[in-house]
Amino acid sequence: MQWLGLVHPVLIILFVYPVVGATIRLGILARERRLDINPIAPTVPVEHADHGRWVTAVVILASLIAIAHDVAEAWIGRPVADLAAVSPSLPRLIAFLAAEAGVIAAFVALLRCRRTALRLGWAISTWIMLLLLGSQPEVQRGADWPWQAAFWQSHYWGGVVLAGLLLLSMGLQAEIDRWPSIRRLHVALNLVVALLLATQAISGTRNLLL
């Protein structure tokens, strides 16, 4: 269980944070090209979007692994006398695995879509299914209501909001290229993403030390 628990932070540290840095740099270069400040290659905006998709994909994958770890730890890591508290029945296990596969399938559908309405639909579907998976009683959420201090300190809720913002950017990708107002919204949302990545590093390290 401890090795499985390390997969989530390792994916984030080794892949997400470095690629986020490259994504930000490519985004700045894409803006400079749009404003005719820097005559860079026309492939840079495409590379920026590709890096964003990679970051989102790994954040979704890491989130699924983290949720699976919490559930597996509750089902396997407890003494036999405590197993009745979480009811690890075979139908529930099958439903859980099907739900994780459903998140992946919805995200793959998002990658394949080109129309904005469909992309937003699949992005929202992916996020809702991730929320439903995280609502399992075994998942460590800290608190479930915004008026509780533990909610704002929760690594889980920070990760869910982060995933949602990244999925929204993917859903709006075509509109970001087309409309300056959506582009400004994209920049504002990704400032929040950068802040969340910083706070997630802090709360994730805290959780590893507990």
Coordinates of C-alpha atoms in Angstrom, one line a residue:
M1 CA 0.0 0.0 0.0
Q2 CA 2.9 2.4 0.7
W3 CA 4.5 1.8 -2.7
L4 CA 1.1 2.3 -4.4
G5 CA 0.7 5.5 -2.4
L6 CA 3.9 6.8 -3.8
V7 CA 2.8 6.4 -7.5
H8 CA 0.6 9.5 -7.3
P9 CA 3.2 12.0 -6.0
V10 CA 5.9 10.5 -8.2
L11 CA 3.8 11.0 -11.4
I12 CA 3.1 14.6 -10.4
I13 CA 6.7 15.5 -9.4
L14 CA 8.5 13.8 -12.3
F15 CA 6.0 14.7 -15.1
V16 CA 3.4 17.3 -14.3
Y17 CA 5.5 20.0 -12.7
P18 CA 8.3 20.0 -15.4
V19 CA 5.7 19.9 -18.2
V20 CA 3.7 22.7 -16.6
G21 CA 6.8 24.8 -16.7
A22 CA 7.3 24.0 -20.4
T23 CA 3.6 24.7 -21.1
I24 CA 3.8 28.1 -19.5
R25 CA 6.9 29.0 -21.5
L26 CA 5.2 27.9 -24.7
G27 CA 2.1 29.9 -23.8
I28 CA 4.2 33.0 -23.4
L29 CA 5.9 32.4 -26.8
A30 CA 2.5 31.8 -28.4
R31 CA 1.3 35.2 -27.1
E32 CA 4.4 36.9 -28.4
R33 CA 3.9 35.4 -31.8
R34 CA 0.3 36.5 -31.8
L35 CA 1.4 40.1 -31.0
D36 CA 4.2 40.0 -33.6
I37 CA 6.8 40.5 -30.8
N38 CA 8.7 37.3 -31.5
P39 CA 8.8 35.7 -35.0
I40 CA 8.8 32.1 -33.8
A41 CA 7.6 29.0 -35.6
P42 CA 3.9 28.6 -36.1
T43 CA 4.0 25.2 -34.4
V44 CA 4.5 26.7 -31.0
P45 CA 0.8 27.3 -30.2
V46 CA 0.1 23.7 -31.2
E47 CA 2.9 22.5 -28.9
H48 CA 1.4 24.6 -26.1
A49 CA -1.9 22.9 -26.6
D50 CA -0.3 19.4 -26.7
H51 CA 1.6 20.1 -23.5
G52 CA -1.6 21.1 -21.8
R53 CA -3.3 17.9 -22.9
W54 CA -0.4 15.9 -21.5
V55 CA -0.6 17.7 -18.2
T56 CA -4.3 17.1 -17.9
A57 CA -4.0 13.5 -18.9
V58 CA -1.4 12.8 -16.2
V59 CA -3.4 14.8 -13.5
I60 CA -6.5 12.6 -14.3
L61 CA -4.4 9.4 -14.2
A62 CA -2.7 10.4 -10.9
S63 CA -6.1 11.3 -9.4
L64 CA -7.5 7.9 -10.3
I65 CA -4.4 6.2 -8.8
A66 CA -4.8 8.2 -5.6
I67 CA -8.5 7.4 -5.3
A68 CA -7.7 3.7 -6.0
H69 CA -5.0 3.8 -3.3
D70 CA -7.4 5.1 -0.6
V71 CA -10.0 2.5 -1.5
A72 CA -7.5 -0.4 -1.7
E73 CA -6.0 0.7 1.6
A74 CA -9.4 0.6 3.3
W75 CA -10.3 -2.7 1.8
I76 CA -7.0 -4.6 2.0
G77 CA -5.0 -2.7 4.7
R78 CA -7.5 -3.1 7.5
P79 CA -7.7 -6.1 9.9
V80 CA -10.3 -8.7 8.9
A81 CA -12.6 -7.6 11.8
D82 CA -12.8 -4.1 10.3
L83 CA -13.7 -5.1 6.8
A84 CA -17.4 -5.0 7.4
A85 CA -17.3 -1.3 7.9
V86 CA -16.5 -0.7 4.2
S87 CA -18.3 -3.6 2.7
P88 CA -15.7 -4.6 0.0
S89 CA -18.2 -6.8 -1.9
L90 CA -17.4 -8.1 -5.4
P91 CA -20.2 -6.1 -7.1
R92 CA -18.9 -2.9 -5.5
L93 CA -15.4 -3.7 -6.6
I94 CA -16.5 -4.3 -10.2
A95 CA -18.5 -1.0 -10.1
F96 CA -15.5 0.9 -8.8
L97 CA -13.2 -0.5 -11.6
A98 CA -15.9 0.2 -14.2
A99 CA -16.2 3.8 -12.9
E100 CA -12.4 4.3 -13.2
A101 CA -12.5 2.9 -16.7
G102 CA -15.4 5.3 -17.5
V103 CA -13.3 8.3 -16.5
I104 CA -10.6 7.2 -18.8
A105 CA -13.1 6.5 -21.7
A106 CA -14.7 10.0 -21.2
F107 CA -11.3 11.6 -21.3
V108 CA -10.3 9.7 -24.5
A109 CA -13.6 10.8 -26.1
L110 CA -12.7 14.4 -25.1
L111 CA -9.3 14.0 -26.9
R112 CA -11.0 12.8 -30.0
C113 CA -13.7 15.4 -30.3
R114 CA -13.3 18.6 -32.4
R115 CA -16.7 20.4 -31.8
T116 CA -16.6 22.7 -28.8
A117 CA -20.1 21.6 -27.4
L118 CA -19.1 18.0 -27.5
R119 CA -15.7 18.7 -26.0
L120 CA -17.3 20.6 -23.1
G121 CA -19.7 17.8 -22.6
W122 CA -17.0 15.2 -22.3
A123 CA -14.9 17.5 -20.2
I124 CA -17.8 18.0 -17.7
S125 CA -18.6 14.2 -17.8
T126 CA -15.0 13.3 -17.0
W127 CA -15.0 15.8 -14.1
I128 CA -18.4 14.6 -12.7
M129 CA -17.3 10.9 -12.8
L130 CA -14.1 11.9 -11.0
L131 CA -16.2 13.6 -8.3
L132 CA -18.4 10.5 -8.0
L133 CA -15.4 8.3 -7.6
G134 CA -14.0 10.6 -5.0
S135 CA -17.2 10.5 -3.0
Q136 CA -16.5 7.0 -1.9
P137 CA -16.4 6.8 1.9
E138 CA -12.9 5.4 1.9
V139 CA -11.4 8.4 0.1
Q140 CA -9.7 10.9 2.4
R141 CA -11.3 14.2 1.7
G142 CA -10.7 16.1 4.9
A143 CA -14.1 17.8 4.8
D144 CA -17.0 18.0 2.4
W145 CA -18.4 21.5 3.0
P146 CA -16.8 24.9 2.2
W147 CA -17.7 26.4 5.6
Q148 CA -15.3 23.8 7.2
A149 CA -11.7 24.9 7.6
A150 CA -10.5 21.3 6.7
F151 CA -12.2 21.7 3.3
W152 CA -9.8 24.5 2.3
Q153 CA -6.8 22.5 3.6
S154 CA -7.9 19.3 1.7
H155 CA -5.5 17.9 -0.8
Y156 CA -8.3 16.0 -2.5
W157 CA -10.5 19.1 -3.1
G158 CA -7.6 21.1 -4.4
G159 CA -6.8 18.3 -6.8
V160 CA -10.4 18.0 -8.0
V161 CA -10.6 21.8 -8.7
L162 CA -7.3 21.6 -10.5
A163 CA -8.5 18.7 -12.7
G164 CA -11.7 20.6 -13.4
L165 CA -9.9 23.8 -14.5
L166 CA -7.5 21.8 -16.8
L167 CA -10.5 19.9 -18.3
L168 CA -12.3 23.2 -18.9
S169 CA -9.3 24.6 -20.8
M170 CA -9.2 21.5 -22.9
G171 CA -13.0 21.8 -23.6
L172 CA -12.6 25.4 -24.7
Q173 CA -9.4 24.9 -26.8
A174 CA -10.9 25.9 -30.1
E175 CA -12.6 29.0 -28.6
I176 CA -9.3 30.0 -27.0
D177 CA -7.8 30.3 -30.4
R178 CA -10.8 32.1 -31.8
W179 CA -12.0 34.6 -29.2
P180 CA -9.8 37.1 -27.2
S181 CA -12.3 37.1 -24.3
I182 CA -12.1 33.3 -23.9
R183 CA -8.3 33.7 -24.2
R184 CA -8.3 36.1 -21.3
L185 CA -10.5 33.7 -19.3
H186 CA -8.0 30.9 -20.1
V187 CA -5.1 33.0 -18.8
A188 CA -7.0 33.9 -15.6
L189 CA -8.0 30.3 -15.0
N190 CA -4.5 29.1 -15.4
L191 CA -3.2 31.6 -12.9
V192 CA -5.5 29.8 -10.5
V193 CA -4.1 26.5 -11.7
A194 CA -0.6 27.7 -11.0
L195 CA -1.6 28.7 -7.5
L196 CA -3.3 25.4 -6.9
L197 CA -0.2 23.5 -8.1
A198 CA 1.8 25.4 -5.4
T199 CA -0.8 24.6 -2.6
Q200 CA -1.1 21.0 -3.8
A201 CA 2.7 20.6 -3.4
I202 CA 2.4 21.8 0.2
S203 CA -0.7 19.8 1.2
G204 CA 0.6 16.7 -0.6
T205 CA 3.8 16.8 1.3
R206 CA 1.9 17.3 4.5
N207 CA -0.2 14.2 3.7
L208 CA 2.9 12.0 3.1
L209 CA 4.2 13.1 6.5
L210 CA 1.1 12.2 8.4

